[in-house]
């Protein structure tokens, strides 16, 4: 599959590596922007507060299947939207999903060491299901459907629960692959 990943950091760069290992063709796009018109899937992995800017800098997004991996840390989604993912949909008007925002990028290189395949949540449009589920599996995750795109705000808020679990000291049980000093 031809994939464009917007954001070259922990998540964008890490997923790009995993997908290239699975024989996908990945175009990596940084803050300078770029053309995604030949991509079959676009993954957005930039700081959540930068979502509008990143979409402005990307050309050829209209109608694309977009997977939004952003989280909102201490900021709200754009005014008038319950989630970043719904904002993305309003701008691209294509199949849209939220995924890859609830797993730590620091563990990408150890997915294969897990005792069982790690789950990864996604919610979004049915038209995005085939792409999202394939890209989850090709990154090493078992996709878990969390409902329509209207549930994206729940999935974005899930980060707060993850942080609370980590602060509560249960992270090492929740993420069985990670040593306690990384949680
Ligand atoms: N880290 C995790 O474990 C994790 C897990 C799940 C979800 N997330 C979420 O995923 C997103 C990315 O996290 P990350 O850890 O990968 O962050 P990161 O390592 O800081 O990388 C962010 C990347 O986004 C780029 N960027 C910033 N503004 C941009 C723009 N307007 N257009 C295009 N690219 C832009 C940055 O470019 P520069 O290098 O030029 O600054 C950087 O390469 C965040 O929303 C985060 O909350 C993170």
PDB file of C-alpha atoms and ligand atoms in Angstrom:
ATOM      1  CA  UNK A   1       0.000   0.000   0.000  1.00  0.00           C
ATOM      2  CA  UNK A   2       1.169   3.554  -0.620  1.00  0.00           C
ATOM      3  CA  UNK A   3       1.120   5.358   2.726  1.00  0.00           C
ATOM      4  CA  UNK A   4       1.906   8.981   3.518  1.00  0.00           C
ATOM      5  CA  UNK A   5       2.879   9.637   7.123  1.00  0.00           C
ATOM      6  CA  UNK A   6       2.663  13.255   8.270  1.00  0.00           C
ATOM      7  CA  UNK A   7       5.036  13.673  11.217  1.00  0.00           C
ATOM      8  CA  UNK A   8       8.424  12.013  11.399  1.00  0.00           C
ATOM      9  CA  UNK A   9       8.685  11.633  15.158  1.00  0.00           C
ATOM     10  CA  UNK A  10       8.303   8.698  17.534  1.00  0.00           C
ATOM     11  CA  UNK A  11       4.929   7.638  16.186  1.00  0.00           C
ATOM     12  CA  UNK A  12       5.184   8.678  12.527  1.00  0.00           C
ATOM     13  CA  UNK A  13       8.760   7.537  12.097  1.00  0.00           C
ATOM     14  CA  UNK A  14       8.210   4.374  14.100  1.00  0.00           C
ATOM     15  CA  UNK A  15       5.099   3.317  12.208  1.00  0.00           C
ATOM     16  CA  UNK A  16       6.795   4.144   8.909  1.00  0.00           C
ATOM     17  CA  UNK A  17       9.623   1.764   9.841  1.00  0.00           C
ATOM     18  CA  UNK A  18       7.189  -1.002  10.760  1.00  0.00           C
ATOM     19  CA  UNK A  19       5.187  -0.605   7.575  1.00  0.00           C
ATOM     20  CA  UNK A  20       8.279  -0.542   5.392  1.00  0.00           C
ATOM     21  CA  UNK A  21       9.317  -3.810   7.030  1.00  0.00           C
ATOM     22  CA  UNK A  22       5.900  -5.124   5.953  1.00  0.00           C
ATOM     23  CA  UNK A  23       6.675  -4.078   2.337  1.00  0.00           C
ATOM     24  CA  UNK A  24       4.526  -0.964   2.196  1.00  0.00           C
ATOM     25  CA  UNK A  25       5.723   2.119   0.357  1.00  0.00           C
ATOM     26  CA  UNK A  26       5.900   4.994   2.836  1.00  0.00           C
ATOM     27  CA  UNK A  27       6.321   8.688   2.132  1.00  0.00           C
ATOM     28  CA  UNK A  28       7.509  10.592   5.213  1.00  0.00           C
ATOM     29  CA  UNK A  29       6.318  14.192   5.459  1.00  0.00           C
ATOM     30  CA  UNK A  30       7.623  16.743   7.954  1.00  0.00           C
ATOM     31  CA  UNK A  31       6.464  20.155   9.028  1.00  0.00           C
ATOM     32  CA  UNK A  32       7.411  21.592   5.632  1.00  0.00           C
ATOM     33  CA  UNK A  33       4.423  19.686   4.225  1.00  0.00           C
ATOM     34  CA  UNK A  34       4.140  17.708   1.036  1.00  0.00           C
ATOM     35  CA  UNK A  35       1.959  16.089  -1.580  1.00  0.00           C
ATOM     36  CA  UNK A  36      -0.049  13.049  -0.494  1.00  0.00           C
ATOM     37  CA  UNK A  37      -2.139  12.743  -3.633  1.00  0.00           C
ATOM     38  CA  UNK A  38      -0.726   9.352  -4.635  1.00  0.00           C
ATOM     39  CA  UNK A  39      -1.203   7.819  -1.169  1.00  0.00           C
ATOM     40  CA  UNK A  40      -3.887   5.220  -0.479  1.00  0.00           C
ATOM     41  CA  UNK A  41      -3.738   6.063   3.213  1.00  0.00           C
ATOM     42  CA  UNK A  42      -2.558   9.137   5.095  1.00  0.00           C
ATOM     43  CA  UNK A  43      -1.515   8.868   8.736  1.00  0.00           C
ATOM     44  CA  UNK A  44      -1.297  12.043  10.801  1.00  0.00           C
ATOM     45  CA  UNK A  45       1.162  11.797  13.714  1.00  0.00           C
ATOM     46  CA  UNK A  46       1.978  15.335  14.800  1.00  0.00           C
ATOM     47  CA  UNK A  47       1.365  17.185  18.091  1.00  0.00           C
ATOM     48  CA  UNK A  48      -2.400  17.389  18.512  1.00  0.00           C
ATOM     49  CA  UNK A  49      -2.347  21.163  18.787  1.00  0.00           C
ATOM     50  CA  UNK A  50      -0.768  21.413  15.313  1.00  0.00           C
ATOM     51  CA  UNK A  51      -3.535  19.564  13.473  1.00  0.00           C
ATOM     52  CA  UNK A  52      -4.882  22.524  11.480  1.00  0.00           C
ATOM     53  CA  UNK A  53      -1.409  23.609  10.396  1.00  0.00           C
ATOM     54  CA  UNK A  54      -0.431  20.088   9.338  1.00  0.00           C
ATOM     55  CA  UNK A  55      -3.574  19.722   7.229  1.00  0.00           C
ATOM     56  CA  UNK A  56      -2.961  23.122   5.636  1.00  0.00           C
ATOM     57  CA  UNK A  57       0.547  22.053   4.660  1.00  0.00           C
ATOM     58  CA  UNK A  58      -0.515  18.745   3.141  1.00  0.00           C
ATOM     59  CA  UNK A  59      -1.570  18.793  -0.504  1.00  0.00           C
ATOM     60  CA  UNK A  60      -3.906  16.232  -2.047  1.00  0.00           C
ATOM     61  CA  UNK A  61      -5.696  15.261   1.186  1.00  0.00           C
ATOM     62  CA  UNK A  62      -9.207  15.727  -0.192  1.00  0.00           C
ATOM     63  CA  UNK A  63     -11.141  12.456  -0.112  1.00  0.00           C
ATOM     64  CA  UNK A  64      -8.230  10.418   1.240  1.00  0.00           C
ATOM     65  CA  UNK A  65      -8.506   7.707   3.853  1.00  0.00           C
ATOM     66  CA  UNK A  66      -6.900   9.387   6.857  1.00  0.00           C
ATOM     67  CA  UNK A  67      -5.889   7.831  10.149  1.00  0.00           C
ATOM     68  CA  UNK A  68      -5.455  10.392  12.902  1.00  0.00           C
ATOM     69  CA  UNK A  69      -2.965   9.223  15.554  1.00  0.00           C
ATOM     70  CA  UNK A  70      -2.767  12.478  17.494  1.00  0.00           C
ATOM     71  CA  UNK A  71      -3.421  13.027  21.157  1.00  0.00           C
ATOM     72  CA  UNK A  72      -4.398  16.269  22.821  1.00  0.00           C
ATOM     73  CA  UNK A  73      -2.181  16.897  25.811  1.00  0.00           C
ATOM     74  CA  UNK A  74      -3.420  19.904  27.758  1.00  0.00           C
ATOM     75  CA  UNK A  75      -5.234  21.398  24.780  1.00  0.00           C
ATOM     76  CA  UNK A  76      -8.718  21.140  23.358  1.00  0.00           C
ATOM     77  CA  UNK A  77      -9.646  20.036  19.843  1.00  0.00           C
ATOM     78  CA  UNK A  78     -10.281  22.828  17.315  1.00  0.00           C
ATOM     79  CA  UNK A  79     -13.278  24.999  18.198  1.00  0.00           C
ATOM     80  CA  UNK A  80     -16.572  23.423  17.242  1.00  0.00           C
ATOM     81  CA  UNK A  81     -15.256  19.843  17.194  1.00  0.00           C
ATOM     82  CA  UNK A  82     -15.423  17.148  19.847  1.00  0.00           C
ATOM     83  CA  UNK A  83     -12.196  15.535  18.629  1.00  0.00           C
ATOM     84  CA  UNK A  84      -9.224  16.090  16.376  1.00  0.00           C
ATOM     85  CA  UNK A  85     -10.373  13.164  14.235  1.00  0.00           C
ATOM     86  CA  UNK A  86     -13.722  14.803  13.478  1.00  0.00           C
ATOM     87  CA  UNK A  87     -11.886  18.016  12.618  1.00  0.00           C
ATOM     88  CA  UNK A  88      -9.721  16.011  10.191  1.00  0.00           C
ATOM     89  CA  UNK A  89     -12.837  14.577   8.547  1.00  0.00           C
ATOM     90  CA  UNK A  90     -14.333  18.043   8.150  1.00  0.00           C
ATOM     91  CA  UNK A  91     -11.217  19.109   6.237  1.00  0.00           C
ATOM     92  CA  UNK A  92     -10.552  16.032   4.098  1.00  0.00           C
ATOM     93  CA  UNK A  93     -14.084  14.707   3.535  1.00  0.00           C
ATOM     94  CA  UNK A  94     -12.859  11.145   3.104  1.00  0.00           C
ATOM     95  CA  UNK A  95     -12.964   7.943   5.165  1.00  0.00           C
ATOM     96  CA  UNK A  96     -11.485   8.851   8.550  1.00  0.00           C
ATOM     97  CA  UNK A  97     -10.344   6.874  11.554  1.00  0.00           C
ATOM     98  CA  UNK A  98      -8.675   7.385  14.895  1.00  0.00           C
ATOM     99  CA  UNK A  99      -5.973   4.833  15.684  1.00  0.00           C
ATOM    100  CA  UNK A 100      -2.419   4.405  16.986  1.00  0.00           C
ATOM    101  CA  UNK A 101      -3.017   7.029  19.711  1.00  0.00           C
ATOM    102  CA  UNK A 102      -3.329   4.554  22.602  1.00  0.00           C
ATOM    103  CA  UNK A 103      -0.079   2.546  22.264  1.00  0.00           C
ATOM    104  CA  UNK A 104       3.349   3.814  23.288  1.00  0.00           C
ATOM    105  CA  UNK A 105       5.762   4.317  20.421  1.00  0.00           C
ATOM    106  CA  UNK A 106       8.636   3.370  22.751  1.00  0.00           C
ATOM    107  CA  UNK A 107       7.390  -0.206  22.525  1.00  0.00           C
ATOM    108  CA  UNK A 108       7.130  -0.476  18.738  1.00  0.00           C
ATOM    109  CA  UNK A 109      10.415  -2.357  18.486  1.00  0.00           C
ATOM    110  CA  UNK A 110       9.211  -4.964  20.971  1.00  0.00           C
ATOM    111  CA  UNK A 111       5.723  -5.692  19.665  1.00  0.00           C
ATOM    112  CA  UNK A 112       6.912  -9.088  18.458  1.00  0.00           C
ATOM    113  CA  UNK A 113       8.127 -10.004  21.950  1.00  0.00           C
ATOM    114  CA  UNK A 114       4.691  -9.687  23.528  1.00  0.00           C
ATOM    115  CA  UNK A 115       3.173 -12.875  24.954  1.00  0.00           C
ATOM    116  CA  UNK A 116       0.115 -12.228  22.850  1.00  0.00           C
ATOM    117  CA  UNK A 117      -0.549  -9.803  20.032  1.00  0.00           C
ATOM    118  CA  UNK A 118      -1.084  -6.324  21.525  1.00  0.00           C
ATOM    119  CA  UNK A 119      -4.477  -4.794  20.853  1.00  0.00           C
ATOM    120  CA  UNK A 120      -4.838  -1.365  19.332  1.00  0.00           C
ATOM    121  CA  UNK A 121      -8.058   0.624  19.364  1.00  0.00           C
ATOM    122  CA  UNK A 122      -9.535   2.228  16.328  1.00  0.00           C
ATOM    123  CA  UNK A 123     -12.792   4.014  15.725  1.00  0.00           C
ATOM    124  CA  UNK A 124     -14.087   5.631  12.600  1.00  0.00           C
ATOM    125  CA  UNK A 125     -15.816   5.222   9.311  1.00  0.00           C
ATOM    126  CA  UNK A 126     -16.687   1.797   7.908  1.00  0.00           C
ATOM    127  CA  UNK A 127     -15.084   2.895   4.619  1.00  0.00           C
ATOM    128  CA  UNK A 128     -11.777   3.132   6.470  1.00  0.00           C
ATOM    129  CA  UNK A 129     -12.006  -0.296   8.145  1.00  0.00           C
ATOM    130  CA  UNK A 130     -10.082  -2.345   5.595  1.00  0.00           C
ATOM    131  CA  UNK A 131      -7.138   0.067   5.508  1.00  0.00           C
ATOM    132  CA  UNK A 132      -7.024   0.684   9.265  1.00  0.00           C
ATOM    133  CA  UNK A 133      -7.235  -2.985  10.167  1.00  0.00           C
ATOM    134  CA  UNK A 134      -4.587  -3.975   7.618  1.00  0.00           C
ATOM    135  CA  UNK A 135      -2.193  -1.259   8.799  1.00  0.00           C
ATOM    136  CA  UNK A 136      -2.766  -2.308  12.405  1.00  0.00           C
ATOM    137  CA  UNK A 137      -1.970  -5.932  11.616  1.00  0.00           C
ATOM    138  CA  UNK A 138       1.023  -5.012   9.469  1.00  0.00           C
ATOM    139  CA  UNK A 139       2.426  -2.982  12.378  1.00  0.00           C
ATOM    140  CA  UNK A 140       1.964  -6.003  14.663  1.00  0.00           C
ATOM    141  CA  UNK A 141      -1.253  -5.046  16.441  1.00  0.00           C
ATOM    142  CA  UNK A 142      -4.644  -6.710  16.654  1.00  0.00           C
ATOM    143  CA  UNK A 143      -7.185  -4.001  15.791  1.00  0.00           C
ATOM    144  CA  UNK A 144     -10.103  -3.517  18.178  1.00  0.00           C
ATOM    145  CA  UNK A 145     -13.045  -1.588  16.783  1.00  0.00           C
ATOM    146  CA  UNK A 146     -14.367   1.117  19.120  1.00  0.00           C
ATOM    147  CA  UNK A 147     -17.303   2.320  17.067  1.00  0.00           C
ATOM    148  CA  UNK A 148     -17.951   5.216  14.707  1.00  0.00           C
ATOM    149  CA  UNK A 149     -15.957   8.411  14.403  1.00  0.00           C
ATOM    150  CA  UNK A 150     -18.258  10.090  16.918  1.00  0.00           C
ATOM    151  CA  UNK A 151     -16.388   7.994  19.524  1.00  0.00           C
ATOM    152  CA  UNK A 152     -13.033   9.588  18.689  1.00  0.00           C
ATOM    153  CA  UNK A 153     -13.281  11.973  21.639  1.00  0.00           C
ATOM    154  CA  UNK A 154     -13.585   8.966  23.955  1.00  0.00           C
ATOM    155  CA  UNK A 155     -10.496   7.445  22.381  1.00  0.00           C
ATOM    156  CA  UNK A 156      -8.612  10.739  22.698  1.00  0.00           C
ATOM    157  CA  UNK A 157      -9.651  10.989  26.361  1.00  0.00           C
ATOM    158  CA  UNK A 158      -8.423   7.413  26.902  1.00  0.00           C
ATOM    159  CA  UNK A 159      -4.911   8.859  27.155  1.00  0.00           C
ATOM    160  CA  UNK A 160      -5.827  10.381  30.505  1.00  0.00           C
ATOM    161  CA  UNK A 161      -6.780   6.936  31.766  1.00  0.00           C
ATOM    162  CA  UNK A 162      -3.511   5.443  30.490  1.00  0.00           C
ATOM    163  CA  UNK A 163      -1.514   8.130  32.283  1.00  0.00           C
ATOM    164  CA  UNK A 164      -3.539   7.555  35.464  1.00  0.00           C
ATOM    165  CA  UNK A 165      -2.820   3.822  35.299  1.00  0.00           C
ATOM    166  CA  UNK A 166       0.880   4.503  34.833  1.00  0.00           C
ATOM    167  CA  UNK A 167       0.937   6.984  37.709  1.00  0.00           C
ATOM    168  CA  UNK A 168      -0.938   4.448  39.806  1.00  0.00           C
ATOM    169  CA  UNK A 169       1.976   2.077  39.397  1.00  0.00           C
ATOM    170  CA  UNK A 170       0.119  -0.524  37.387  1.00  0.00           C
ATOM    171  CA  UNK A 171       1.729   0.314  34.062  1.00  0.00           C
ATOM    172  CA  UNK A 172       4.022  -2.670  34.105  1.00  0.00           C
ATOM    173  CA  UNK A 173       1.029  -4.974  34.383  1.00  0.00           C
ATOM    174  CA  UNK A 174      -0.961  -3.077  31.825  1.00  0.00           C
ATOM    175  CA  UNK A 175       1.942  -3.023  29.356  1.00  0.00           C
ATOM    176  CA  UNK A 176       3.542  -6.365  29.958  1.00  0.00           C
ATOM    177  CA  UNK A 177       6.315  -5.704  27.468  1.00  0.00           C
ATOM    178  CA  UNK A 178       7.741  -2.619  29.143  1.00  0.00           C
ATOM    179  CA  UNK A 179      10.197  -2.626  32.035  1.00  0.00           C
ATOM    180  CA  UNK A 180       8.826  -0.674  35.026  1.00  0.00           C
ATOM    181  CA  UNK A 181      11.410   2.102  34.720  1.00  0.00           C
ATOM    182  CA  UNK A 182       9.936   3.104  31.358  1.00  0.00           C
ATOM    183  CA  UNK A 183       6.393   3.439  32.628  1.00  0.00           C
TER     184      UNK A 183
HETATM  185  N1  LIG B   1       4.961   9.045  21.639  1.00  0.00           N
HETATM  186  C1  LIG B   1       3.985   8.172  21.861  1.00  0.00           C
HETATM  187  O1  LIG B   1       4.183   7.107  22.468  1.00  0.00           O
HETATM  188  C2  LIG B   1       2.615   8.460  21.326  1.00  0.00           C
HETATM  189  C3  LIG B   1       1.684   7.403  21.298  1.00  0.00           C
HETATM  190  C4  LIG B   1       0.441   7.624  20.750  1.00  0.00           C
HETATM  191  C5  LIG B   1       0.107   8.864  20.226  1.00  0.00           C
HETATM  192  N2  LIG B   1       1.013   9.880  20.289  1.00  0.00           N
HETATM  193  C6  LIG B   1       0.614  11.156  19.683  1.00  0.00           C
HETATM  194  O2  LIG B   1       1.127  11.114  18.358  1.00  0.00           O
HETATM  195  C7  LIG B   1       1.537  12.425  17.953  1.00  0.00           C
HETATM  196  C8  LIG B   1       3.019  12.410  17.625  1.00  0.00           C
HETATM  197  O3  LIG B   1       3.733  12.057  18.786  1.00  0.00           O
HETATM  198  P1  LIG B   1       5.282  11.785  18.700  1.00  0.00           P
HETATM  199  O4  LIG B   1       5.667  11.189  19.997  1.00  0.00           O
HETATM  200  O5  LIG B   1       5.607  11.075  17.433  1.00  0.00           O
HETATM  201  O6  LIG B   1       5.844  13.277  18.645  1.00  0.00           O
HETATM  202  P2  LIG B   1       7.292  13.756  18.177  1.00  0.00           P
HETATM  203  O7  LIG B   1       8.253  12.632  18.313  1.00  0.00           O
HETATM  204  O8  LIG B   1       7.537  15.025  18.883  1.00  0.00           O
HETATM  205  O9  LIG B   1       7.101  14.003  16.625  1.00  0.00           O
HETATM  206  C9  LIG B   1       6.192  14.942  16.157  1.00  0.00           C
HETATM  207  C10 LIG B   1       6.540  15.202  14.729  1.00  0.00           C
HETATM  208  O10 LIG B   1       5.568  16.077  14.174  1.00  0.00           O
HETATM  209  C11 LIG B   1       6.258  17.002  13.377  1.00  0.00           C
HETATM  210  N3  LIG B   1       5.433  18.168  13.197  1.00  0.00           N
HETATM  211  C12 LIG B   1       5.173  19.167  14.051  1.00  0.00           C
HETATM  212  N4  LIG B   1       4.342  20.042  13.488  1.00  0.00           N
HETATM  213  C13 LIG B   1       4.099  19.590  12.246  1.00  0.00           C
HETATM  214  C14 LIG B   1       3.336  20.061  11.175  1.00  0.00           C
HETATM  215  N5  LIG B   1       2.638  21.201  11.268  1.00  0.00           N
HETATM  216  N6  LIG B   1       3.299  19.334  10.039  1.00  0.00           N
HETATM  217  C15 LIG B   1       3.987  18.181   9.935  1.00  0.00           C
HETATM  218  N7  LIG B   1       4.754  17.682  10.918  1.00  0.00           N
HETATM  219  C16 LIG B   1       4.787  18.400  12.064  1.00  0.00           C
HETATM  220  C17 LIG B   1       7.551  17.273  14.104  1.00  0.00           C
HETATM  221  O11 LIG B   1       8.473  17.811  13.219  1.00  0.00           O
HETATM  222  P3  LIG B   1       9.844  18.430  13.758  1.00  0.00           P
HETATM  223  O12 LIG B   1      10.731  17.247  13.988  1.00  0.00           O
HETATM  224  O13 LIG B   1      10.271  19.285  12.613  1.00  0.00           O
HETATM  225  O14 LIG B   1       9.554  19.187  15.010  1.00  0.00           O
HETATM  226  C18 LIG B   1       7.906  15.868  14.560  1.00  0.00           C
HETATM  227  O15 LIG B   1       8.620  15.155  13.573  1.00  0.00           O
HETATM  228  C19 LIG B   1       1.173  13.348  19.113  1.00  0.00           C
HETATM  229  O16 LIG B   1      -0.115  13.880  18.895  1.00  0.00           O
HETATM  230  C20 LIG B   1       1.182  12.406  20.313  1.00  0.00           C
HETATM  231  O17 LIG B   1       0.365  12.879  21.379  1.00  0.00           O
HETATM  232  C21 LIG B   1       2.255   9.696  20.829  1.00  0.00           C
END
